[in-house]
Every structure is written in structure tokens, then in C-alpha cells.
PDB file of C-alpha atoms and ligand atoms in Angstrom:
ATOM      1  CA  MET K   1     -17.222  -8.491  -1.265  1.00 80.00           C
ATOM      2  CA  ASN K   2     -15.128  -9.908  -4.076  1.00 83.00           C
ATOM      3  CA  GLN K   3     -12.994 -12.389  -2.150  1.00 84.00           C
ATOM      4  CA  HIS K   4     -10.452 -12.851  -4.926  1.00 92.00           C
ATOM      5  CA  LYS K   5      -9.754  -9.201  -5.744  1.00 96.00           C
ATOM      6  CA  VAL K   6      -6.915  -7.268  -4.055  1.00 98.00           C
ATOM      7  CA  THR K   7      -5.837  -3.699  -4.850  1.00 98.00           C
ATOM      8  CA  VAL K   8      -2.300  -2.469  -4.199  1.00 98.00           C
ATOM      9  CA  LEU K   9      -1.691   1.294  -4.145  1.00 98.00           C
ATOM     10  CA  HIS K  10       1.641   3.083  -4.115  1.00 98.00           C
ATOM     11  CA  GLY K  11       1.847   6.781  -3.309  1.00 98.00           C
ATOM     12  CA  PRO K  12       4.100   9.611  -4.459  1.00 98.00           C
ATOM     13  CA  ASN K  13       7.750   9.105  -5.351  1.00 98.00           C
ATOM     14  CA  LEU K  14       7.511   5.322  -5.095  1.00 98.00           C
ATOM     15  CA  ASN K  15       7.921   5.197  -8.880  1.00 98.00           C
ATOM     16  CA  LEU K  16      11.547   6.108  -8.091  1.00 95.00           C
ATOM     17  CA  LEU K  17      12.186   3.016  -5.962  1.00 97.00           C
ATOM     18  CA  GLY K  18      15.588   1.542  -6.709  1.00 94.00           C
ATOM     19  CA  VAL K  19      17.191   4.924  -7.337  1.00 93.00           C
ATOM     20  CA  ARG K  20      15.619   7.065  -4.622  1.00 89.00           C
ATOM     21  CA  GLN K  21      17.565   7.067  -1.329  1.00 92.00           C
ATOM     22  CA  PRO K  22      18.561   3.396  -1.657  1.00 93.00           C
ATOM     23  CA  ASP K  23      20.065   3.566   1.850  1.00 92.00           C
ATOM     24  CA  VAL K  24      16.496   4.031   3.117  1.00 92.00           C
ATOM     25  CA  TYR K  25      14.345   2.280   0.510  1.00 95.00           C
ATOM     26  CA  GLY K  26      16.704  -0.316  -0.994  1.00 92.00           C
ATOM     27  CA  TYR K  27      17.450  -1.172  -4.609  1.00 94.00           C
ATOM     28  CA  GLU K  28      14.330  -3.047  -5.642  1.00 96.00           C
ATOM     29  CA  THR K  29      12.243  -1.282  -8.281  1.00 97.00           C
ATOM     30  CA  LEU K  30       8.493  -0.831  -8.169  1.00 98.00           C
ATOM     31  CA  ASP K  31       8.175  -3.037 -11.257  1.00 98.00           C
ATOM     32  CA  ASN K  32       9.975  -5.854  -9.403  1.00 98.00           C
ATOM     33  CA  ILE K  33       7.725  -5.468  -6.378  1.00 98.00           C
ATOM     34  CA  ASN K  34       4.575  -5.536  -8.503  1.00 98.00           C
ATOM     35  CA  THR K  35       5.830  -8.538 -10.499  1.00 98.00           C
ATOM     36  CA  SER K  36       6.507 -10.511  -7.292  1.00 98.00           C
ATOM     37  CA  LEU K  37       3.060  -9.619  -5.960  1.00 98.00           C
ATOM     38  CA  HIS K  38       1.470 -10.773  -9.220  1.00 98.00           C
ATOM     39  CA  GLU K  39       3.410 -14.059  -9.018  1.00 98.00           C
ATOM     40  CA  THR K  40       2.208 -14.716  -5.473  1.00 97.00           C
ATOM     41  CA  ALA K  41      -1.345 -13.762  -6.425  1.00 96.00           C
ATOM     42  CA  LEU K  42      -1.274 -16.091  -9.438  1.00 95.00           C
ATOM     43  CA  MET K  43      -0.194 -19.019  -7.237  1.00 94.00           C
ATOM     44  CA  VAL K  44      -3.276 -18.660  -5.047  1.00 94.00           C
ATOM     45  CA  GLY K  45      -5.639 -17.546  -7.811  1.00 93.00           C
ATOM     46  CA  LEU K  46      -6.037 -13.965  -6.661  1.00 96.00           C
ATOM     47  CA  ASP K  47      -6.789 -11.107  -9.016  1.00 96.00           C
ATOM     48  CA  ILE K  48      -4.424  -8.327  -7.980  1.00 97.00           C
ATOM     49  CA  SER K  49      -4.121  -4.841  -9.450  1.00 98.00           C
ATOM     50  CA  CYS K  50      -1.236  -2.493  -8.661  1.00 98.00           C
ATOM     51  CA  PHE K  51      -1.320   1.256  -9.201  1.00 98.00           C
ATOM     52  CA  GLN K  52       1.118   4.071  -8.415  1.00 98.00           C
ATOM     53  CA  SER K  53       0.407   7.778  -8.512  1.00 98.00           C
ATOM     54  CA  ASN K  54       2.092  10.981  -7.496  1.00 98.00           C
ATOM     55  CA  HIS K  55      -1.341  12.635  -7.256  1.00 98.00           C
ATOM     56  CA  GLU K  56      -3.566  12.497  -4.197  1.00 98.00           C
ATOM     57  CA  GLY K  57      -6.805  12.672  -6.233  1.00 98.00           C
ATOM     58  CA  GLU K  58      -5.787   9.729  -8.409  1.00 98.00           C
ATOM     59  CA  LEU K  59      -5.097   7.621  -5.330  1.00 98.00           C
ATOM     60  CA  ILE K  60      -8.498   8.601  -3.932  1.00 98.00           C
ATOM     61  CA  GLU K  61     -10.168   7.602  -7.201  1.00 98.00           C
ATOM     62  CA  ALA K  62      -8.309   4.280  -7.120  1.00 98.00           C
ATOM     63  CA  ILE K  63      -9.675   3.693  -3.590  1.00 98.00           C
ATOM     64  CA  HIS K  64     -13.175   4.465  -4.898  1.00 98.00           C
ATOM     65  CA  ALA K  65     -12.607   1.982  -7.730  1.00 98.00           C
ATOM     66  CA  ALA K  66     -11.555  -0.688  -5.207  1.00 98.00           C
ATOM     67  CA  ARG K  67     -14.767   0.036  -3.303  1.00 97.00           C
ATOM     68  CA  LEU K  68     -16.856  -0.365  -6.451  1.00 96.00           C
ATOM     69  CA  ASP K  69     -15.138  -3.565  -7.609  1.00 96.00           C
ATOM     70  CA  GLY K  70     -15.636  -4.979  -4.114  1.00 94.00           C
ATOM     71  CA  SER K  71     -11.932  -5.609  -3.466  1.00 96.00           C
ATOM     72  CA  PHE K  72     -11.402  -7.846  -0.452  1.00 97.00           C
ATOM     73  CA  ALA K  73      -8.452  -5.699   0.612  1.00 97.00           C
ATOM     74  CA  ILE K  74      -6.396  -2.628  -0.197  1.00 98.00           C
ATOM     75  CA  ILE K  75      -2.677  -2.796   0.475  1.00 98.00           C
ATOM     76  CA  ILE K  76      -1.485   0.811   0.493  1.00 98.00           C
ATOM     77  CA  ASN K  77       1.781   2.614   0.917  1.00 98.00           C
ATOM     78  CA  PRO K  78       0.520   6.207   0.909  1.00 98.00           C
ATOM     79  CA  ALA K  79       4.142   7.456   1.133  1.00 98.00           C
ATOM     80  CA  ALA K  80       4.236  11.133   2.176  1.00 98.00           C
ATOM     81  CA  TYR K  81       0.415  11.363   2.023  1.00 98.00           C
ATOM     82  CA  THR K  82       0.413   9.062   5.053  1.00 98.00           C
ATOM     83  CA  HIS K  83       1.314  12.044   7.182  1.00 98.00           C
ATOM     84  CA  THR K  84      -0.861  14.679   5.522  1.00 98.00           C
ATOM     85  CA  SER K  85      -3.953  13.289   3.838  1.00 98.00           C
ATOM     86  CA  VAL K  86      -7.298  13.405   5.592  1.00 98.00           C
ATOM     87  CA  ALA K  87      -8.809  12.914   2.114  1.00 98.00           C
ATOM     88  CA  ILE K  88      -7.148   9.508   1.682  1.00 98.00           C
ATOM     89  CA  LEU K  89      -8.280   8.542   5.188  1.00 98.00           C
ATOM     90  CA  ASP K  90     -11.844   9.562   4.297  1.00 98.00           C
ATOM     91  CA  ALA K  91     -11.733   7.523   1.086  1.00 98.00           C
ATOM     92  CA  LEU K  92     -10.462   4.472   2.989  1.00 98.00           C
ATOM     93  CA  ASN K  93     -13.214   4.954   5.577  1.00 98.00           C
ATOM     94  CA  ALA K  94     -15.717   4.558   2.733  1.00 98.00           C
ATOM     95  CA  PHE K  95     -14.107   1.247   1.728  1.00 98.00           C
ATOM     96  CA  GLU K  96     -15.513  -1.835   3.415  1.00 96.00           C
ATOM     97  CA  GLY K  97     -12.708  -4.370   2.938  1.00 97.00           C
ATOM     98  CA  LYS K  98      -9.457  -4.821   4.788  1.00 97.00           C
ATOM     99  CA  VAL K  99      -6.825  -2.091   4.706  1.00 98.00           C
ATOM    100  CA  ILE K 100      -3.145  -2.894   5.203  1.00 98.00           C
ATOM    101  CA  GLU K 101      -0.752   0.048   5.485  1.00 98.00           C
ATOM    102  CA  VAL K 102       2.803  -0.629   4.328  1.00 98.00           C
ATOM    103  CA  HIS K 103       5.959   1.405   4.823  1.00 98.00           C
ATOM    104  CA  ILE K 104       9.264   0.214   3.465  1.00 98.00           C
ATOM    105  CA  SER K 105      11.235   2.075   6.117  1.00 98.00           C
ATOM    106  CA  ASN K 106      10.632   2.072   9.845  1.00 98.00           C
ATOM    107  CA  VAL K 107       8.931   5.455  10.007  1.00 98.00           C
ATOM    108  CA  TYR K 108       9.213   5.490  13.820  1.00 97.00           C
ATOM    109  CA  LYS K 109      12.999   5.505  13.572  1.00 97.00           C
ATOM    110  CA  ARG K 110      12.906   8.606  11.362  1.00 97.00           C
ATOM    111  CA  GLU K 111      11.898  12.272  11.632  1.00 97.00           C
ATOM    112  CA  GLY K 112       9.098  13.136  14.045  1.00 97.00           C
ATOM    113  CA  PHE K 113       6.712  14.222  11.269  1.00 97.00           C
ATOM    114  CA  ARG K 114       6.705  10.629   9.970  1.00 98.00           C
ATOM    115  CA  HIS K 115       5.460   9.277  13.303  1.00 98.00           C
ATOM    116  CA  HIS K 116       1.885  10.344  12.683  1.00 98.00           C
ATOM    117  CA  SER K 117      -0.257   8.514  10.131  1.00 98.00           C
ATOM    118  CA  TYR K 118      -3.810   9.474   9.208  1.00 98.00           C
ATOM    119  CA  VAL K 119      -4.154   6.155   7.393  1.00 98.00           C
ATOM    120  CA  SER K 120      -3.390   4.199  10.580  1.00 98.00           C
ATOM    121  CA  LEU K 121      -6.731   5.420  11.971  1.00 98.00           C
ATOM    122  CA  ARG K 122      -8.342   3.106   9.389  1.00 98.00           C
ATOM    123  CA  ALA K 123      -5.726   0.393   8.806  1.00 98.00           C
ATOM    124  CA  ASP K 124      -6.474  -3.126  10.031  1.00 97.00           C
ATOM    125  CA  GLY K 125      -2.748  -3.836  10.061  1.00 97.00           C
ATOM    126  CA  ILE K 126       0.487  -1.893   9.612  1.00 98.00           C
ATOM    127  CA  ILE K 127       3.802  -3.195   8.313  1.00 98.00           C
ATOM    128  CA  ALA K 128       6.852  -0.937   8.543  1.00 98.00           C
ATOM    129  CA  GLY K 129      10.590  -1.363   8.453  1.00 98.00           C
ATOM    130  CA  PHE K 130      10.872  -4.678   6.612  1.00 98.00           C
ATOM    131  CA  GLY K 131      12.028  -3.112   3.378  1.00 97.00           C
ATOM    132  CA  THR K 132      10.237  -3.946   0.164  1.00 97.00           C
ATOM    133  CA  GLN K 133       9.382  -7.438   1.446  1.00 97.00           C
ATOM    134  CA  GLY K 134       6.725  -5.623   3.523  1.00 98.00           C
ATOM    135  CA  TYR K 135       4.418  -5.823   0.502  1.00 98.00           C
ATOM    136  CA  GLN K 136       4.725  -9.624   0.395  1.00 98.00           C
ATOM    137  CA  ILE K 137       4.121  -9.794   4.154  1.00 98.00           C
ATOM    138  CA  ALA K 138       0.987  -7.699   3.622  1.00 98.00           C
ATOM    139  CA  LEU K 139      -0.229  -9.908   0.767  1.00 98.00           C
ATOM    140  CA  ASN K 140       0.336 -13.058   2.855  1.00 97.00           C
ATOM    141  CA  ALA K 141      -1.650 -11.463   5.680  1.00 96.00           C
ATOM    142  CA  VAL K 142      -4.497 -10.691   3.262  1.00 96.00           C
ATOM    143  CA  ILE K 143      -4.442 -14.274   1.931  1.00 96.00           C
ATOM    144  CA  ASN K 144      -4.463 -15.656   5.472  1.00 94.00           C
ATOM    145  CA  ALA K 145      -7.348 -13.323   6.300  1.00 90.00           C
ATOM    146  CA  GLY K 146      -9.475 -15.064   3.712  1.00 86.00           C
ATOM    147  CA  ALA K 147      -8.768 -13.765   0.221  1.00 73.00           C
ATOM    148  CA  TYR K 148      -9.139 -16.720  -2.111  1.00 69.00           C
ATOM    149  CA  GLU K 149     -10.089 -17.688  -5.618  1.00 53.00           C
TER     150      GLU K 149
HETATM  151  C1  DQA C 201       7.338   5.636   3.207  1.00 77.66           C
HETATM  152  C2  DQA C 201       7.651   6.518   4.421  1.00 77.66           C
HETATM  153  C3  DQA C 201       7.128   7.934   4.220  1.00 77.66           C
HETATM  154  O1  DQA C 201       7.402   8.734   5.359  1.00 77.66           O
HETATM  155  C4  DQA C 201       7.792   8.561   3.013  1.00 77.66           C
HETATM  156  O2  DQA C 201       7.258   9.850   2.773  1.00 77.66           O
HETATM  157  C5  DQA C 201       7.732   7.710   1.806  1.00 77.66           C
HETATM  158  C6  DQA C 201       7.858   6.264   1.922  1.00 77.66           C
HETATM  159  C7  DQA C 201       7.971   4.235   3.325  1.00 77.66           C
HETATM  160  O3  DQA C 201       7.591   3.386   2.539  1.00 77.66           O
HETATM  161  O4  DQA C 201       8.851   4.014   4.163  1.00 77.66           O
HETATM  162  O5  DQA C 201       7.675   8.211   0.677  1.00 77.66           O
HETATM  163  O6  DQA C 201       5.938   5.464   3.130  1.00 77.66           O
END
């Protein structure tokens, strides 16, 4: 396990943060979120990599890469794949580090189909409904769980 490596994965449509349904997802862009995460990581000497894809297979390959580089944790917002993807669940099950599932919105306050998450079957912790600051909450949790330089 590479204690100082953390992988952050963003699923489909999250590249549109800031302009996509701002009433639900707010005005912060994905670039801003990733920059803030990098700043926090730098302060504690963590090596963080952030990746967004609209393609299920690319997210799965990124999970495999996190497995191979021995990432201490994956912070993942699988977006709509949360509710559909057994393949992402299977990839996360093959990963040995911590898994934190993040949702910007409170999915339990929304449509019924968002109430089920395949990823939650693997997640060590779930953060939902805190807006984009959920990613920082997740990173703090990972740091407190023992990620260090
Ligand atoms: C989301 C919630 C999902 O239901 C939705 O499909 C998303 C974003 C969130 O961050 O609140 O794309 O994961």
C-alpha cells in the first residue's frame, strides 16, 4: 500500500459542473474542485491524481491503475454509474485500499432510482448532500484514516 497516493475519480457529466443544473450541483467547476484537492494534498504531502470520464470502461481502467499503483484510497463520485454499474463495483472490489463514495447532492432526497448504489456495497464511507465540499470532507477523512507522506 502506497500510503501517500490518493486517486480521485469523477464519473459522467461531472465535467459540466458549474453549468449543469446549478440548483442541484452548484456553481463550482470541476477544475476548481481538483485544484482545491491538490492544494490540500500538497499541504500534507500527499500525491493525489484526479480523473474524470464519461466512459464506464475508462473509469474501470482508472480503478485498475489505482490498484496497481497501490493507492491508499479512491475517492469516487461515480455519478449516474452509481445506480447502474456492477462493473465499477467489481473493479472496486478488486482494489484493496479505502473507498469513499461522494455525491454532491443528497441522492436520498431525489428520485427513487438514485436511492440505490452498487458502489455503496464496497464503500468504506459515503458522503452525500454537502455540495462540492463533499470532496474535501472525503479527503480529510482519508488523511485522518492514515494517508501520509
Ligand atoms: C451525483 C448523483 C447522481 O445520481 C447523478 O447521476 C450525478 C451526480 C451527485 O454527485 O450528486 O451525476 O453522483
